[in-house]
């Protein structure tokens, strides 16, 4: 038998061994990921009693959902959260632009480290700190307003239905320590220095360069951030649960909190499963649309470059 045939046989056998090693991973995914998801979809058609007999109700839970005003208003809050988050990308973009303009590499490293260190803080700690800052009596914000002679501006920041959602959105200000900053900064750092030098020699101002050169070169990264923002917004609920629990009067309720409230407060597990299934379908559809648009735009770009 020749050496070539022996090598060919080994190459044919190797993928089979790899597939065998993947079986535990697939089994784990099936048990802990796919089975709970499939179970939730299945039980959305039942008056689900986890500890008792569950009665089949068909589309009854979904018909109830159509008349759930709090459920649909929670999507309006999600829309505001998404728009606010996208608009605030301007801050990490500005921070990244300023950072790459530093000539001193050591100083650039120090500032970069200081900007991303807050990412290591647990989310619970951040939420609790801001909750204390918003306290109507002992909160830092109201205390500071009183100290500078502006007691009239004191507010019940997370207790007023008109201010609660805005206050929730500003948790984490100035929004530099996060994934958008890391992606934008790393992308700008990978742009050849010759591009910036050529723009400077051509007399292109800083603002014009950002608009005409930097943002077009960041198009792929911005599309990725947009996709991640859609998914993260649909799953939003952690901060709202810690700080406001969806109140006051549902002003900060989001779909995830509505599901938790229906399941744990109302005890209606079948209806909660219907809500989670609906949110899953919405997330899946939007994700597929965004991925399709990204691939189509990438294909058009490649065709134009030929």
CSV table of N, CA, C and O in Angstrom, one decimal, residues 143-246:
chain,number,residue,atom,x,y,z
A,143,UNK,N,-28.9,65.1,46.6
A,143,UNK,CA,-28.0,65.8,47.6
A,143,UNK,C,-27.1,66.8,46.9
A,143,UNK,O,-26.9,67.9,47.4
A,144,UNK,N,-26.6,66.4,45.7
A,144,UNK,CA,-25.7,67.4,45.0
A,144,UNK,C,-26.5,68.6,44.5
A,144,UNK,O,-26.0,69.7,44.5
A,145,UNK,N,-27.7,68.3,44.0
A,145,UNK,CA,-28.6,69.5,43.6
A,145,UNK,C,-28.9,70.4,44.7
A,145,UNK,O,-28.9,71.7,44.5
A,146,UNK,N,-29.1,69.9,45.9
A,146,UNK,CA,-29.3,70.8,47.1
A,146,UNK,C,-28.1,71.5,47.5
A,146,UNK,O,-28.1,72.7,47.9
A,147,UNK,N,-26.9,70.8,47.3
A,147,UNK,CA,-25.6,71.5,47.7
A,147,UNK,C,-25.3,72.6,46.8
A,147,UNK,O,-24.6,73.6,47.3
A,148,UNK,N,-25.7,72.6,45.6
A,148,UNK,CA,-25.3,73.7,44.6
A,148,UNK,C,-26.4,74.7,44.6
A,148,UNK,O,-26.4,75.6,43.7
A,149,UNK,N,-27.4,74.6,45.4
A,149,UNK,CA,-28.5,75.7,45.5
A,149,UNK,C,-29.6,75.4,44.5
A,149,UNK,O,-30.3,76.4,44.1
A,150,UNK,N,-29.8,74.2,44.1
A,150,UNK,CA,-30.9,73.9,43.1
A,150,UNK,C,-31.8,72.8,43.7
A,150,UNK,O,-32.1,71.8,43.1
A,151,UNK,N,-32.4,73.1,44.9
A,151,UNK,CA,-33.3,72.1,45.5
A,151,UNK,C,-34.5,71.9,44.7
A,151,UNK,O,-35.2,70.8,44.8
A,152,UNK,N,-34.9,72.9,43.9
A,152,UNK,CA,-36.1,72.7,43.1
A,152,UNK,C,-36.1,71.7,42.0
A,152,UNK,O,-37.1,71.3,41.5
A,153,UNK,N,-34.8,71.3,41.7
A,153,UNK,CA,-34.7,70.3,40.7
A,153,UNK,C,-34.6,68.8,41.2
A,153,UNK,O,-34.5,67.9,40.4
A,154,UNK,N,-34.7,68.7,42.5
A,154,UNK,CA,-34.8,67.4,43.1
A,154,UNK,C,-36.0,66.6,42.6
A,154,UNK,O,-37.1,67.2,42.5
A,155,UNK,N,-35.8,65.3,42.3
A,155,UNK,CA,-36.9,64.5,41.8
A,155,UNK,C,-36.9,63.2,42.4
A,155,UNK,O,-35.9,62.7,42.9
A,156,UNK,N,-38.1,62.5,42.3
A,156,UNK,CA,-38.1,61.1,42.7
A,156,UNK,C,-37.9,60.3,41.4
A,156,UNK,O,-38.8,59.9,40.7
A,157,UNK,N,-36.6,60.2,41.1
A,157,UNK,CA,-36.1,59.8,39.7
A,157,UNK,C,-36.7,58.5,39.2
A,157,UNK,O,-37.1,58.4,38.1
A,158,UNK,N,-36.7,57.5,40.1
A,158,UNK,CA,-37.3,56.2,39.6
A,158,UNK,C,-38.7,55.9,40.2
A,158,UNK,O,-39.2,54.8,40.0
A,159,UNK,N,-39.2,56.9,40.9
A,159,UNK,CA,-40.6,56.7,41.5
A,159,UNK,C,-41.6,57.5,40.7
A,159,UNK,O,-42.8,57.3,40.9
A,160,UNK,N,-41.2,58.4,39.8
A,160,UNK,CA,-42.1,59.2,39.0
A,160,UNK,C,-42.3,58.4,37.7
A,160,UNK,O,-41.3,58.2,36.9
A,161,UNK,N,-43.5,58.1,37.3
A,161,UNK,CA,-43.8,57.4,36.0
A,161,UNK,C,-43.2,58.2,34.8
A,161,UNK,O,-42.9,57.5,33.8
A,162,UNK,N,-43.1,59.5,34.9
A,162,UNK,CA,-42.7,60.3,33.8
A,162,UNK,C,-41.1,60.3,33.7
A,162,UNK,O,-40.6,60.7,32.6
A,163,UNK,N,-40.5,60.0,34.8
A,163,UNK,CA,-39.0,60.1,34.8
A,163,UNK,C,-38.3,58.7,34.9
A,163,UNK,O,-37.1,58.6,34.6
A,164,UNK,N,-39.1,57.7,35.3
A,164,UNK,CA,-38.5,56.4,35.6
A,164,UNK,C,-37.7,55.8,34.5
A,164,UNK,O,-36.6,55.3,34.6
A,165,UNK,N,-38.3,55.8,33.3
A,165,UNK,CA,-37.7,55.1,32.1
A,165,UNK,C,-36.4,55.9,31.7
A,165,UNK,O,-35.4,55.3,31.4
A,166,UNK,N,-36.5,57.2,31.7
A,166,UNK,CA,-35.3,58.0,31.3
A,166,UNK,C,-34.2,57.8,32.3
A,166,UNK,O,-33.0,57.7,32.0
A,167,UNK,N,-34.6,57.8,33.6
A,167,UNK,CA,-33.6,57.5,34.7
A,167,UNK,C,-32.9,56.2,34.5
A,167,UNK,O,-31.7,56.0,34.6
A,168,UNK,N,-33.7,55.2,34.1
A,168,UNK,CA,-33.2,53.8,33.9
A,168,UNK,C,-32.2,53.8,32.7
A,168,UNK,O,-31.2,53.1,32.7
A,169,UNK,N,-32.5,54.6,31.7
A,169,UNK,CA,-31.7,54.6,30.5
A,169,UNK,C,-30.3,55.2,30.8
A,169,UNK,O,-29.3,54.8,30.1
A,170,UNK,N,-30.3,56.1,31.7
A,170,UNK,CA,-29.0,56.8,32.0
A,170,UNK,C,-28.1,56.0,32.9
A,170,UNK,O,-27.0,56.5,33.3
A,171,UNK,N,-28.5,54.9,33.4
A,171,UNK,CA,-27.7,54.0,34.2
A,171,UNK,C,-26.5,53.6,33.4
A,171,UNK,O,-26.6,53.0,32.3
A,172,UNK,N,-25.3,53.8,33.9
A,172,UNK,CA,-24.1,53.5,33.1
A,172,UNK,C,-23.5,54.6,32.4
A,172,UNK,O,-22.4,54.5,31.7
A,173,UNK,N,-24.1,55.8,32.5
A,173,UNK,CA,-23.5,57.0,31.9
A,173,UNK,C,-22.1,57.2,32.3
A,173,UNK,O,-21.8,57.0,33.5
A,174,UNK,N,-21.1,57.5,31.4
A,174,UNK,CA,-21.3,58.0,30.0
A,174,UNK,C,-21.2,56.9,28.9
A,174,UNK,O,-20.9,57.2,27.8
A,175,UNK,N,-21.4,55.7,29.3
A,175,UNK,CA,-21.6,54.6,28.3
A,175,UNK,C,-20.3,54.3,27.5
A,175,UNK,O,-20.4,53.8,26.3
A,176,UNK,N,-19.2,54.6,28.0
A,176,UNK,CA,-17.9,54.3,27.3
A,176,UNK,C,-17.5,52.8,27.5
A,176,UNK,O,-17.1,52.1,26.6
A,177,UNK,N,-17.6,52.4,28.8
A,177,UNK,CA,-17.1,51.1,29.1
A,177,UNK,C,-18.1,50.0,28.6
A,177,UNK,O,-19.1,49.7,29.3
A,178,UNK,N,-18.0,49.6,27.4
A,178,UNK,CA,-18.9,48.6,26.9
A,178,UNK,C,-18.4,48.0,25.5
A,178,UNK,O,-17.3,48.4,25.0
A,179,UNK,N,-19.2,47.1,25.0
A,179,UNK,CA,-18.8,46.4,23.8
A,179,UNK,C,-18.7,47.4,22.6
A,179,UNK,O,-17.8,47.2,21.8
A,180,UNK,N,-19.6,48.4,22.4
A,180,UNK,CA,-19.4,49.3,21.3
A,180,UNK,C,-18.1,50.0,21.3
A,180,UNK,O,-17.5,50.1,20.2
A,181,UNK,N,-17.6,50.4,22.4
A,181,UNK,CA,-16.3,51.1,22.5
A,181,UNK,C,-15.2,50.1,22.0
A,181,UNK,O,-14.3,50.5,21.3
A,182,UNK,N,-15.2,48.9,22.5
A,182,UNK,CA,-14.2,47.9,22.2
A,182,UNK,C,-14.1,47.6,20.7
A,182,UNK,O,-13.1,47.6,20.1
A,183,UNK,N,-15.3,47.5,20.1
A,183,UNK,CA,-15.4,47.1,18.7
A,183,UNK,C,-14.9,48.3,17.9
A,183,UNK,O,-14.2,48.2,16.9
A,184,UNK,N,-15.4,49.5,18.2
A,184,UNK,CA,-15.1,50.7,17.4
A,184,UNK,C,-13.6,51.0,17.5
A,184,UNK,O,-12.9,51.3,16.5
A,185,UNK,N,-13.1,50.9,18.8
A,185,UNK,CA,-11.7,51.3,19.0
A,185,UNK,C,-10.8,50.3,18.3
A,185,UNK,O,-9.8,50.7,17.6
A,186,UNK,N,-11.0,49.0,18.4
A,186,UNK,CA,-10.2,48.0,17.7
A,186,UNK,C,-10.3,48.1,16.2
A,186,UNK,O,-9.2,48.0,15.5
A,187,UNK,N,-11.4,48.5,15.7
A,187,UNK,CA,-11.5,48.7,14.2
A,187,UNK,C,-10.8,49.9,13.8
A,187,UNK,O,-10.1,49.9,12.7
A,188,UNK,N,-10.9,51.0,14.5
A,188,UNK,CA,-10.1,52.2,14.1
A,188,UNK,C,-8.6,52.0,14.3
A,188,UNK,O,-7.8,52.5,13.5
A,189,UNK,N,-8.2,51.2,15.3
A,189,UNK,CA,-6.8,50.9,15.4
A,189,UNK,C,-6.2,50.1,14.3
A,189,UNK,O,-5.0,50.2,14.0
A,190,UNK,N,-7.1,49.3,13.6
A,190,UNK,CA,-6.6,48.5,12.5
A,190,UNK,C,-6.6,49.2,11.2
A,190,UNK,O,-6.1,48.6,10.2
A,191,UNK,N,-7.1,50.4,11.1
A,191,UNK,CA,-7.0,51.2,9.9
A,191,UNK,C,-5.6,51.7,9.7
A,191,UNK,O,-5.0,52.2,10.6
A,192,UNK,N,-5.0,51.4,8.6
A,192,UNK,CA,-3.6,51.8,8.3
A,192,UNK,C,-3.4,53.3,8.6
A,192,UNK,O,-4.2,54.2,8.3
A,193,UNK,N,-2.3,53.6,9.3
A,193,UNK,CA,-2.0,55.0,9.6
A,193,UNK,C,-1.8,55.9,8.3
A,193,UNK,O,-2.1,57.1,8.4
A,194,UNK,N,-1.5,55.2,7.2
A,194,UNK,CA,-1.3,56.0,6.0
A,194,UNK,C,-2.6,56.6,5.5
A,194,UNK,O,-2.6,57.7,4.9
A,195,UNK,N,-3.7,56.0,5.9
A,195,UNK,CA,-5.0,56.6,5.5
A,195,UNK,C,-5.3,57.9,6.2
A,195,UNK,O,-5.7,58.9,5.6
A,196,UNK,N,-5.0,57.9,7.5
A,196,UNK,CA,-5.1,59.2,8.2
A,196,UNK,C,-4.1,60.2,7.8
A,196,UNK,O,-4.4,61.4,7.7
A,197,UNK,N,-2.9,59.8,7.5
A,197,UNK,CA,-1.9,60.7,7.1
A,197,UNK,C,-2.2,61.3,5.7
A,197,UNK,O,-2.1,62.5,5.5
A,198,UNK,N,-2.8,60.5,4.8
A,198,UNK,CA,-3.2,61.0,3.5
A,198,UNK,C,-4.3,62.0,3.6
A,198,UNK,O,-4.3,63.0,2.9
A,199,UNK,N,-5.3,61.7,4.5
A,199,UNK,CA,-6.4,62.6,4.7
A,199,UNK,C,-5.9,64.0,5.3
A,199,UNK,O,-6.4,65.0,4.9
A,200,UNK,N,-4.9,63.9,6.2
A,200,UNK,CA,-4.4,65.1,6.8
A,200,UNK,C,-3.6,66.0,5.7
A,200,UNK,O,-3.7,67.2,5.7
A,201,UNK,N,-2.9,65.3,4.9
A,201,UNK,CA,-2.2,66.0,3.8
A,201,UNK,C,-3.1,66.6,2.8
A,201,UNK,O,-2.8,67.7,2.2
A,202,UNK,N,-4.3,66.0,2.6
A,202,UNK,CA,-5.3,66.6,1.7
A,202,UNK,C,-6.1,67.7,2.3
A,202,UNK,O,-7.0,68.2,1.7
A,203,UNK,N,-5.8,68.0,3.6
A,203,UNK,CA,-6.5,69.1,4.3
A,203,UNK,C,-7.9,68.7,4.8
A,203,UNK,O,-8.7,69.5,5.0
A,204,UNK,N,-8.1,67.4,5.0
A,204,UNK,CA,-9.4,66.9,5.5
A,204,UNK,C,-9.5,67.2,7.0
A,204,UNK,O,-8.6,66.7,7.7
A,205,UNK,N,-10.5,67.9,7.4
A,205,UNK,CA,-10.7,68.2,8.8
A,205,UNK,C,-11.1,66.9,9.6
A,205,UNK,O,-11.5,65.9,9.0
A,206,UNK,N,-11.0,67.0,10.9
A,206,UNK,CA,-11.2,65.8,11.8
A,206,UNK,C,-12.7,65.4,11.7
A,206,UNK,O,-12.9,64.2,11.5
A,207,UNK,N,-13.6,66.3,11.7
A,207,UNK,CA,-15.0,66.0,11.6
A,207,UNK,C,-15.3,65.4,10.3
A,207,UNK,O,-16.1,64.4,10.2
A,208,UNK,N,-14.8,66.0,9.2
A,208,UNK,CA,-15.1,65.5,7.9
A,208,UNK,C,-14.4,64.1,7.7
A,208,UNK,O,-15.0,63.2,7.0
A,209,UNK,N,-13.3,63.9,8.3
A,209,UNK,CA,-12.6,62.6,8.2
A,209,UNK,C,-13.5,61.5,8.8
A,209,UNK,O,-13.6,60.4,8.3
A,210,UNK,N,-14.0,61.8,10.0
A,210,UNK,CA,-14.8,60.8,10.7
A,210,UNK,C,-16.0,60.5,9.8
A,210,UNK,O,-16.4,59.3,9.7
A,211,UNK,N,-16.7,61.5,9.2
A,211,UNK,CA,-17.9,61.2,8.4
A,211,UNK,C,-17.6,60.6,7.1
A,211,UNK,O,-18.3,59.7,6.6
A,212,UNK,N,-16.5,61.0,6.4
A,212,UNK,CA,-16.2,60.5,5.1
A,212,UNK,C,-15.3,59.3,5.0
A,212,UNK,O,-15.3,58.5,4.0
A,213,UNK,N,-14.5,59.0,6.1
A,213,UNK,CA,-13.5,57.9,6.0
A,213,UNK,C,-13.8,56.9,7.1
A,213,UNK,O,-13.9,55.7,6.8
A,214,UNK,N,-13.8,57.4,8.3
A,214,UNK,CA,-13.9,56.4,9.5
A,214,UNK,C,-15.2,55.6,9.5
A,214,UNK,O,-15.2,54.4,9.6
A,215,UNK,N,-16.3,56.4,9.4
A,215,UNK,CA,-17.6,55.7,9.4
A,215,UNK,C,-17.8,54.7,8.3
A,215,UNK,O,-18.3,53.6,8.5
A,216,UNK,N,-17.5,55.0,7.0
A,216,UNK,CA,-17.6,54.0,6.0
A,216,UNK,C,-16.7,52.8,6.2
A,216,UNK,O,-17.2,51.7,5.9
A,217,UNK,N,-15.6,53.0,6.8
A,217,UNK,CA,-14.7,51.8,7.1
A,217,UNK,C,-15.2,51.0,8.2
A,217,UNK,O,-14.8,49.9,8.4
A,218,UNK,N,-16.1,51.6,9.1
A,218,UNK,CA,-16.6,50.9,10.2
A,218,UNK,C,-18.0,50.3,9.9
A,218,UNK,O,-18.7,49.9,10.8
A,219,UNK,N,-18.4,50.3,8.6
A,219,UNK,CA,-19.8,49.9,8.3
A,219,UNK,C,-20.1,48.5,8.7
A,219,UNK,O,-21.1,48.2,9.3
A,220,UNK,N,-19.1,47.6,8.5
A,220,UNK,CA,-19.4,46.2,8.9
A,220,UNK,C,-19.5,46.0,10.4
A,220,UNK,O,-20.4,45.3,10.9
A,221,UNK,N,-18.7,46.8,11.2
A,221,UNK,CA,-18.7,46.7,12.6
A,221,UNK,C,-20.0,47.3,13.2
A,221,UNK,O,-20.6,46.9,14.1
A,222,UNK,N,-20.5,48.4,12.5
A,222,UNK,CA,-21.7,49.0,12.9
A,222,UNK,C,-22.9,48.1,12.7
A,222,UNK,O,-23.8,48.0,13.5
A,223,UNK,N,-22.9,47.4,11.6
A,223,UNK,CA,-24.0,46.4,11.3
A,223,UNK,C,-24.0,45.3,12.3
A,223,UNK,O,-25.0,44.9,12.8
A,224,UNK,N,-22.8,44.9,12.7
A,224,UNK,CA,-22.7,43.9,13.8
A,224,UNK,C,-23.2,44.4,15.1
A,224,UNK,O,-24.0,43.7,15.8
A,225,UNK,N,-22.9,45.6,15.5
A,225,UNK,CA,-23.4,46.2,16.7
A,225,UNK,C,-24.9,46.4,16.6
A,225,UNK,O,-25.6,46.2,17.6
A,226,UNK,N,-25.4,46.7,15.5
A,226,UNK,CA,-26.9,46.9,15.3
A,226,UNK,C,-27.5,45.5,15.6
A,226,UNK,O,-28.6,45.5,16.3
A,227,UNK,N,-27.0,44.5,15.0
A,227,UNK,CA,-27.5,43.1,15.3
A,227,UNK,C,-27.5,42.8,16.7
A,227,UNK,O,-28.5,42.3,17.3
A,228,UNK,N,-26.4,43.0,17.4
A,228,UNK,CA,-26.2,42.7,18.8
A,228,UNK,C,-27.2,43.5,19.6
A,228,UNK,O,-27.7,43.1,20.7
A,229,UNK,N,-27.4,44.8,19.2
A,229,UNK,CA,-28.2,45.7,20.0
A,229,UNK,C,-29.7,45.2,19.9
A,229,UNK,O,-30.4,45.3,20.9
A,230,UNK,N,-30.1,44.7,18.8
A,230,UNK,CA,-31.5,44.2,18.6
A,230,UNK,C,-31.7,43.1,19.6
A,230,UNK,O,-32.7,43.0,20.3
A,231,UNK,N,-30.8,42.1,19.5
A,231,UNK,CA,-30.9,40.9,20.4
A,231,UNK,C,-30.9,41.3,21.9
A,231,UNK,O,-31.7,40.8,22.7
A,232,UNK,N,-29.9,42.2,22.2
A,232,UNK,CA,-29.8,42.6,23.6
A,232,UNK,C,-31.0,43.3,24.1
A,232,UNK,O,-31.4,43.2,25.3
A,233,UNK,N,-31.5,44.2,23.3
A,233,UNK,CA,-32.7,45.0,23.7
A,233,UNK,C,-33.9,44.1,23.9
A,233,UNK,O,-34.7,44.3,24.9
A,234,UNK,N,-34.1,43.1,23.1
A,234,UNK,CA,-35.2,42.2,23.2
A,234,UNK,C,-35.1,41.3,24.5
A,234,UNK,O,-36.1,40.9,25.1
A,235,UNK,N,-33.9,41.2,25.0
A,235,UNK,CA,-33.6,40.4,26.2
A,235,UNK,C,-33.4,41.3,27.4
A,235,UNK,O,-33.1,40.9,28.5
A,236,UNK,N,-33.6,42.6,27.2
A,236,UNK,CA,-33.4,43.6,28.3
A,236,UNK,C,-34.4,43.3,29.4
A,236,UNK,O,-35.6,43.0,29.2
A,237,UNK,N,-33.9,43.5,30.7
A,237,UNK,CA,-34.8,43.3,31.8
A,237,UNK,C,-34.1,43.3,33.1
A,237,UNK,O,-34.7,43.5,34.2
A,238,UNK,N,-32.8,43.0,33.1
A,238,UNK,CA,-32.0,42.9,34.3
A,238,UNK,C,-32.0,44.2,35.1
A,238,UNK,O,-32.3,44.2,36.3
A,239,UNK,N,-31.6,45.3,34.5
A,239,UNK,CA,-31.5,46.5,35.2
A,239,UNK,C,-32.9,47.0,35.7
A,239,UNK,O,-33.0,47.5,36.8
A,240,UNK,N,-33.9,46.8,34.9
A,240,UNK,CA,-35.2,47.2,35.2
A,240,UNK,C,-35.7,46.4,36.4
A,240,UNK,O,-36.4,47.0,37.3
A,241,UNK,N,-35.4,45.2,36.5
A,241,UNK,CA,-35.8,44.3,37.6
A,241,UNK,C,-35.1,44.7,38.9
A,241,UNK,O,-35.8,44.8,39.9
A,242,UNK,N,-33.9,45.1,38.8
A,242,UNK,CA,-33.1,45.4,40.1
A,242,UNK,C,-33.6,46.8,40.6
A,242,UNK,O,-33.8,47.0,41.8
A,243,UNK,N,-33.7,47.8,39.7
A,243,UNK,CA,-33.9,49.2,40.1
A,243,UNK,C,-35.4,49.5,40.3
A,243,UNK,O,-35.8,50.2,41.3
A,244,UNK,N,-36.3,49.1,39.4
A,244,UNK,CA,-37.7,49.5,39.4
A,244,UNK,C,-38.7,48.4,39.5
A,244,UNK,O,-39.9,48.6,39.8
A,245,UNK,N,-38.3,47.1,39.2
A,245,UNK,CA,-39.2,46.0,39.1
A,245,UNK,C,-40.3,46.2,38.1
A,245,UNK,O,-41.4,45.7,38.3
A,246,UNK,N,-40.1,47.1,37.1
A,246,UNK,CA,-41.1,47.3,36.1
A,246,UNK,C,-42.0,48.5,36.4
A,246,UNK,O,-42.8,48.9,35.6
